[in-house]
Amino acid sequence: MTKQFASHADLEDKVVSFEKLSDNAYAYTAEGDPNTGVIIGDDAVMVIDTQATPVMAQDVIKRVREVTDKPIKYILLSHYHAVRVLGASAYNAQEIIASRDTYDLIVERGEQDKASEIGRFPRLFRNVESVPPGLTWPTITFDGEMTVDLGNLEVHIMQVGRGHTKGDTIAWLPEQRILFAGDLVEYQSTPYAGDCYFREWPLTLDTLAEFKAEKMVPGRGPALKSAEEVRKGLAGTRAFLTDLYSSVNSGVAAGKDLKTIYRETYDFMKPRYSDWVIFDHCMPFDVSRAYDEATGYDDPRIWTAERDIEMWKQLEG
């Protein structure tokens, strides 16, 4: 039986959790859907990743308003993917912050990614008409690291290495040891690796481990509320990436074609990871990118709505 494309079979609404991690930090999660982080200082609020549409963002705003009346001054984009950024207009924030690499990716492939992801995620983009025309553009960009003062609370914003994309950005509350990791870390959820750097991502995870975070908001999955859960999140993400890339790389070295490598890698990964959220959605994209990287495409090729469908028919048809 042919699998439904991407997340077209995933149409059931998820149960949202809004968990307090400290007096300043909250995690908005929904059973493996994209997460949003919230940081509250004495003067202002920062929201990390906005949800897919302004309609979905309204639920985040409602939860924030249940715990603070401080203005939402800052949006931080952990990376450029549409499900993370297209809800931004709902917040009326003063500033939208992103790494310079993320800005460059929006310039290079933002329009294609928007069309691609709207096609992949019908439930998340159910209210797509609420997304304003055009793209979400950062108003502040940085290289490497910057600090934002929310009022007696400094948020350290950093790039610590390439992984899920080349622009991945984390937020860190050092005194509270709380880390907002974006899609660099997933928990009980399949890493989407279609735009990733397979050989570098595990090294970036090793760098994240050096923070010794005691709590973490991953890109997908529940908030991690102990150092041990953080360790498991990092280790699980790392294992998935290294298992998949080693399988694909072995197939390339043996001279096998992409479809054969896909079937063999899928069968190898399924017993370990098939219970993780969006496993069937991610696997064709992940193997395609791993195959590209193993055959000399150092930088990810641009996914378009047309390329998505063509790839899916080739591997799952």
Tab-separated table of C-alpha atoms in Angstrom:
chain	number	residue	atom	x	y	z
A	1	MET	CA	0.000	0.000	0.000
A	2	THR	CA	1.400	3.409	-0.961
A	3	LYS	CA	2.018	5.637	2.058
A	4	GLN	CA	0.247	8.968	2.173
A	5	PHE	CA	2.615	11.803	1.360
A	6	ALA	CA	4.552	13.361	4.258
A	7	SER	CA	2.118	14.204	7.104
A	8	HIS	CA	-1.096	13.941	5.086
A	9	ALA	CA	-2.322	11.062	7.295
A	10	ASP	CA	-1.645	13.058	10.497
A	11	LEU	CA	-4.900	14.946	10.903
A	12	GLU	CA	-5.785	14.471	14.592
A	13	ASP	CA	-5.398	17.522	16.814
A	14	LYS	CA	-2.736	17.202	19.511
A	15	VAL	CA	-3.028	17.909	23.228
A	16	VAL	CA	-1.102	21.069	24.129
A	17	SER	CA	1.001	21.384	27.299
A	18	PHE	CA	2.298	24.682	28.678
A	19	GLU	CA	4.828	23.821	31.356
A	20	LYS	CA	6.659	26.077	33.763
A	21	LEU	CA	10.379	25.271	33.868
A	22	SER	CA	11.318	28.204	36.127
A	23	ASP	CA	9.930	31.589	37.126
A	24	ASN	CA	11.196	32.837	33.746
A	25	ALA	CA	10.896	29.913	31.347
A	26	TYR	CA	8.023	27.954	29.833
A	27	ALA	CA	7.655	25.218	27.224
A	28	TYR	CA	4.717	25.056	24.811
A	29	THR	CA	4.577	21.482	23.463
A	30	ALA	CA	1.987	19.351	21.662
A	31	GLU	CA	2.713	15.616	21.430
A	32	GLY	CA	5.527	15.901	18.897
A	33	ASP	CA	4.312	18.957	16.994
A	34	PRO	CA	6.813	21.852	16.719
A	35	ASN	CA	7.535	23.376	20.134
A	36	THR	CA	7.644	27.022	21.205
A	37	GLY	CA	9.761	28.391	24.062
A	38	VAL	CA	8.812	31.371	26.208
A	39	ILE	CA	11.199	33.463	28.344
A	40	ILE	CA	9.832	36.166	30.659
A	41	GLY	CA	11.909	38.950	32.186
A	42	ASP	CA	10.885	41.910	34.346
A	43	ASP	CA	10.343	44.118	31.275
A	44	ALA	CA	9.634	41.890	28.288
A	45	VAL	CA	8.885	38.450	26.871
A	46	MET	CA	10.826	36.508	24.226
A	47	VAL	CA	9.084	33.806	22.186
A	48	ILE	CA	11.321	31.191	20.544
A	49	ASP	CA	9.747	29.795	17.338
A	50	THR	CA	6.298	31.051	16.499
A	51	GLN	CA	4.152	28.110	15.317
A	52	ALA	CA	3.115	27.568	11.713
A	53	THR	CA	0.349	30.166	11.349
A	54	PRO	CA	-0.898	33.275	13.166
A	55	VAL	CA	-4.028	31.316	14.151
A	56	MET	CA	-1.882	28.662	15.871
A	57	ALA	CA	0.220	31.408	17.449
A	58	GLN	CA	-2.887	32.831	19.139
A	59	ASP	CA	-2.965	29.801	21.428
A	60	VAL	CA	0.619	30.495	22.495
A	61	ILE	CA	-0.263	34.130	23.176
A	62	LYS	CA	-3.286	33.059	25.232
A	63	ARG	CA	-1.078	30.829	27.430
A	64	VAL	CA	1.521	33.574	27.836
A	65	ARG	CA	-1.184	36.011	28.911
A	66	GLU	CA	-2.259	33.571	31.622
A	67	VAL	CA	1.141	34.001	33.326
A	68	THR	CA	2.294	37.543	32.461
A	69	ASP	CA	1.102	40.873	31.081
A	70	LYS	CA	4.623	41.887	29.981
A	71	PRO	CA	4.888	42.823	26.279
A	72	ILE	CA	6.146	40.220	23.813
A	73	LYS	CA	9.021	42.319	22.466
A	74	TYR	CA	11.198	39.652	20.886
A	75	ILE	CA	10.759	36.693	18.565
A	76	LEU	CA	13.756	34.392	18.172
A	77	LEU	CA	13.863	32.126	15.133
A	78	SER	CA	15.864	28.974	15.866
A	79	HIS	CA	16.053	28.417	12.084
A	80	TYR	CA	14.199	29.244	8.865
A	81	HIS	CA	11.651	26.426	8.406
A	82	ALA	CA	8.110	27.594	7.684
A	83	VAL	CA	6.443	25.633	10.511
A	84	ARG	CA	8.634	27.620	12.898
A	85	VAL	CA	8.331	31.130	11.526
A	86	LEU	CA	5.087	31.828	9.656
A	87	GLY	CA	3.099	32.543	12.831
A	88	ALA	CA	5.329	35.512	13.666
A	89	SER	CA	2.924	38.261	12.599
A	90	ALA	CA	0.480	37.386	15.407
A	91	TYR	CA	2.853	38.572	18.146
A	92	ASN	CA	3.388	42.149	16.928
A	93	ALA	CA	6.900	41.924	18.369
A	94	GLN	CA	9.299	44.845	18.207
A	95	GLU	CA	12.133	42.672	16.934
A	96	ILE	CA	12.562	39.328	15.163
A	97	ILE	CA	16.026	37.883	15.808
A	98	ALA	CA	17.837	35.294	13.697
A	99	SER	CA	21.370	34.289	12.841
A	100	ARG	CA	22.855	35.789	9.697
A	101	ASP	CA	23.014	32.267	8.254
A	102	THR	CA	19.271	31.882	8.827
A	103	TYR	CA	18.640	35.235	7.119
A	104	ASP	CA	20.708	34.090	4.143
A	105	LEU	CA	18.723	30.841	3.920
A	106	ILE	CA	15.446	32.798	3.901
A	107	VAL	CA	16.798	34.857	0.996
A	108	GLU	CA	18.008	31.755	-0.845
A	109	ARG	CA	15.138	29.316	-0.269
A	110	GLY	CA	12.428	30.844	1.910
A	111	GLU	CA	9.741	30.945	-0.775
A	112	GLN	CA	10.420	27.344	-1.855
A	113	ASP	CA	10.441	26.138	1.746
A	114	LYS	CA	7.139	27.899	2.464
A	115	ALA	CA	5.404	26.165	-0.448
A	116	SER	CA	7.077	22.849	0.376
A	117	GLU	CA	6.067	22.793	4.043
A	118	ILE	CA	2.514	23.986	3.453
A	119	GLY	CA	2.222	20.994	1.124
A	120	ARG	CA	3.687	18.575	3.665
A	121	PHE	CA	1.696	19.563	6.787
A	122	PRO	CA	-2.032	20.007	6.051
A	123	ARG	CA	-3.037	20.000	9.733
A	124	LEU	CA	-0.432	22.526	10.874
A	125	PHE	CA	-1.334	24.814	7.976
A	126	ARG	CA	-5.091	24.345	8.274
A	127	ASN	CA	-5.422	28.125	8.743
A	128	VAL	CA	-2.871	29.014	6.104
A	129	GLU	CA	-5.018	31.932	4.927
A	130	SER	CA	-4.024	33.725	8.157
A	131	VAL	CA	-0.365	33.823	7.041
A	132	PRO	CA	0.347	37.243	5.502
A	133	PRO	CA	1.807	37.347	1.978
A	134	GLY	CA	5.568	37.026	1.715
A	135	LEU	CA	8.050	35.699	4.231
A	136	THR	CA	8.963	36.279	7.884
A	137	TRP	CA	11.991	38.581	7.834
A	138	PRO	CA	14.361	39.067	10.781
A	139	THR	CA	14.840	42.653	11.939
A	140	ILE	CA	18.044	41.826	13.882
A	141	THR	CA	20.696	39.370	12.726
A	142	PHE	CA	23.845	38.256	14.491
A	143	ASP	CA	26.992	36.244	13.846
A	144	GLY	CA	28.011	33.757	16.498
A	145	GLU	CA	26.487	35.157	19.680
A	146	MET	CA	24.424	37.994	21.129
A	147	THR	CA	22.728	38.808	24.442
A	148	VAL	CA	19.248	40.226	25.015
A	149	ASP	CA	18.255	41.757	28.374
A	150	LEU	CA	14.585	41.142	29.154
A	151	GLY	CA	14.834	43.019	32.465
A	152	ASN	CA	16.985	41.427	35.192
A	153	LEU	CA	17.364	38.434	32.896
A	154	GLU	CA	19.937	38.018	30.147
A	155	VAL	CA	19.215	35.575	27.339
A	156	HIS	CA	22.327	34.273	25.601
A	157	ILE	CA	21.608	33.587	21.926
A	158	MET	CA	24.180	31.475	20.109
A	159	GLN	CA	25.141	29.465	17.089
A	160	VAL	CA	27.190	26.505	18.309
A	161	GLY	CA	27.557	24.579	15.044
A	162	ARG	CA	25.722	23.391	11.974
A	163	GLY	CA	23.227	20.560	12.305
A	164	HIS	CA	19.536	20.628	11.424
A	165	THR	CA	20.389	23.630	9.193
A	166	LYS	CA	23.432	25.867	8.814
A	167	GLY	CA	21.684	28.624	10.772
A	168	ASP	CA	20.646	26.753	13.943
A	169	THR	CA	20.333	29.045	16.944
A	170	ILE	CA	19.918	28.216	20.639
A	171	ALA	CA	18.865	30.318	23.638
A	172	TRP	CA	20.540	29.754	27.004
A	173	LEU	CA	19.736	30.900	30.522
A	174	PRO	CA	23.077	30.197	32.218
A	175	GLU	CA	22.090	30.848	35.834
A	176	GLN	CA	19.056	28.596	35.508
A	177	ARG	CA	20.809	26.094	33.198
A	178	ILE	CA	17.840	26.031	30.821
A	179	LEU	CA	18.514	25.491	27.110
A	180	PHE	CA	16.157	26.106	24.190
A	181	ALA	CA	17.642	23.863	21.514
A	182	GLY	CA	15.341	24.231	18.507
A	183	ASP	CA	15.431	21.284	16.121
A	184	LEU	CA	19.044	20.477	16.975
A	185	VAL	CA	17.513	18.137	19.575
A	186	GLU	CA	14.339	16.056	19.285
A	187	TYR	CA	12.868	13.844	22.006
A	188	GLN	CA	10.785	10.793	21.102
A	189	SER	CA	10.430	12.493	17.729
A	190	THR	CA	12.213	11.797	14.456
A	191	PRO	CA	14.854	14.359	13.481
A	192	TYR	CA	14.014	15.943	10.140
A	193	ALA	CA	17.339	15.949	8.311
A	194	GLY	CA	16.402	17.049	4.810
A	195	ASP	CA	18.371	20.301	5.150
A	196	CYS	CA	21.036	19.080	7.556
A	197	TYR	CA	24.769	18.473	7.822
A	198	PHE	CA	25.010	14.819	8.858
A	199	ARG	CA	28.737	14.795	9.534
A	200	GLU	CA	28.648	17.983	11.623
A	201	TRP	CA	25.392	17.585	13.571
A	202	PRO	CA	26.725	14.984	16.068
A	203	LEU	CA	29.655	17.294	16.846
A	204	THR	CA	27.228	20.151	17.477
A	205	LEU	CA	25.300	17.895	19.866
A	206	ASP	CA	28.571	17.197	21.691
A	207	THR	CA	29.003	20.963	22.089
A	208	LEU	CA	25.463	21.247	23.477
A	209	ALA	CA	26.259	18.519	25.998
A	210	GLU	CA	29.081	20.700	27.344
A	211	PHE	CA	26.503	23.258	28.541
A	212	LYS	CA	25.397	20.700	31.149
A	213	ALA	CA	21.830	21.946	30.877
A	214	GLU	CA	19.473	20.808	33.609
A	215	LYS	CA	16.337	21.538	31.570
A	216	MET	CA	15.753	21.773	27.840
A	217	VAL	CA	13.037	22.636	25.355
A	218	PRO	CA	13.737	20.448	22.280
A	219	GLY	CA	12.346	21.173	18.844
A	220	ARG	CA	9.751	18.425	19.155
A	221	GLY	CA	8.652	16.229	22.016
A	222	PRO	CA	8.053	16.941	25.713
A	223	ALA	CA	10.104	19.405	27.731
A	224	LEU	CA	13.149	17.778	29.344
A	225	LYS	CA	13.082	18.541	33.057
A	226	SER	CA	16.248	16.959	34.431
A	227	ALA	CA	19.898	16.618	33.470
A	228	GLU	CA	19.274	12.917	32.808
A	229	GLU	CA	16.380	13.657	30.415
A	230	VAL	CA	18.551	16.232	28.636
A	231	ARG	CA	21.282	13.612	28.271
A	232	LYS	CA	18.763	11.151	26.806
A	233	GLY	CA	17.492	13.754	24.349
A	234	LEU	CA	20.986	14.502	23.112
A	235	ALA	CA	21.950	10.825	22.932
A	236	GLY	CA	18.781	9.779	21.127
A	237	THR	CA	19.120	12.477	18.487
A	238	ARG	CA	22.777	11.618	18.003
A	239	ALA	CA	22.064	7.886	17.685
A	240	PHE	CA	19.380	8.406	15.045
A	241	LEU	CA	21.636	10.608	12.916
A	242	THR	CA	24.691	8.363	13.126
A	243	ASP	CA	22.679	5.172	12.536
A	244	LEU	CA	20.985	6.597	9.457
A	245	TYR	CA	24.066	8.176	7.938
A	246	SER	CA	26.232	5.101	8.489
A	247	SER	CA	23.614	2.925	6.760
A	248	VAL	CA	23.336	5.263	3.783
A	249	ASN	CA	27.092	5.758	3.552
A	250	SER	CA	27.635	1.990	3.516
A	251	GLY	CA	25.128	1.641	0.695
A	252	VAL	CA	26.839	4.359	-1.331
A	253	ALA	CA	30.235	2.725	-0.767
A	254	ALA	CA	28.765	-0.545	-2.066
A	255	GLY	CA	27.550	1.191	-5.229
A	256	LYS	CA	23.833	0.771	-4.532
A	257	ASP	CA	21.197	3.117	-5.966
A	258	LEU	CA	19.146	5.532	-3.874
A	259	LYS	CA	15.945	3.480	-3.837
A	260	THR	CA	17.768	0.320	-2.707
A	261	ILE	CA	19.585	2.290	-0.023
A	262	TYR	CA	16.290	3.818	1.101
A	263	ARG	CA	14.567	0.443	1.495
A	264	GLU	CA	17.543	-1.062	3.333
A	265	THR	CA	17.951	1.980	5.606
A	266	TYR	CA	14.231	2.115	6.352
A	267	ASP	CA	14.244	-1.564	7.344
A	268	PHE	CA	17.352	-1.008	9.486
A	269	MET	CA	15.918	2.032	11.291
A	270	LYS	CA	12.326	0.846	11.723
A	271	PRO	CA	12.822	-1.515	14.720
A	272	ARG	CA	14.677	1.208	16.635
A	273	TYR	CA	12.783	4.370	15.759
A	274	SER	CA	9.404	3.746	14.083
A	275	ASP	CA	7.483	4.692	17.244
A	276	TRP	CA	8.992	8.198	17.116
A	277	VAL	CA	6.675	10.962	15.858
A	278	ILE	CA	6.810	11.686	12.068
A	279	PHE	CA	9.109	8.716	11.355
A	280	ASP	CA	7.442	7.847	8.034
A	281	HIS	CA	7.296	11.522	7.035
A	282	CYS	CA	10.984	12.159	7.690
A	283	MET	CA	12.659	9.017	6.406
A	284	PRO	CA	12.502	9.699	2.633
A	285	PHE	CA	13.743	13.272	3.106
A	286	ASP	CA	16.437	12.195	5.576
A	287	VAL	CA	17.784	9.391	3.395
A	288	SER	CA	17.739	11.635	0.316
A	289	ARG	CA	19.864	14.227	2.105
A	290	ALA	CA	22.204	11.580	3.544
A	291	TYR	CA	22.657	10.118	0.051
A	292	ASP	CA	23.456	13.579	-1.311
A	293	GLU	CA	25.997	14.261	1.433
A	294	ALA	CA	27.615	10.842	0.976
A	295	THR	CA	27.916	11.466	-2.777
A	296	GLY	CA	29.474	14.923	-2.551
A	297	TYR	CA	26.673	17.464	-2.083
A	298	ASP	CA	28.178	19.247	0.910
A	299	ASP	CA	25.312	21.758	1.166
A	300	PRO	CA	21.651	20.723	1.138
A	301	ARG	CA	19.798	21.140	-2.130
A	302	ILE	CA	16.624	23.228	-2.076
A	303	TRP	CA	13.386	21.338	-1.509
A	304	THR	CA	10.492	22.564	-3.629
A	305	ALA	CA	6.902	21.329	-3.565
A	306	GLU	CA	7.613	19.652	-6.908
A	307	ARG	CA	10.844	18.015	-5.762
A	308	ASP	CA	9.059	16.726	-2.634
A	309	ILE	CA	6.454	14.870	-4.680
A	310	GLU	CA	8.959	13.587	-7.227
A	311	MET	CA	11.208	12.218	-4.468
A	312	TRP	CA	8.259	10.619	-2.636
A	313	LYS	CA	7.074	8.831	-5.771
A	314	GLN	CA	10.592	7.576	-6.438
A	315	LEU	CA	11.160	6.188	-2.947
A	316	GLU	CA	7.658	5.315	-1.740
A	317	GLY	CA	5.826	4.746	-5.021
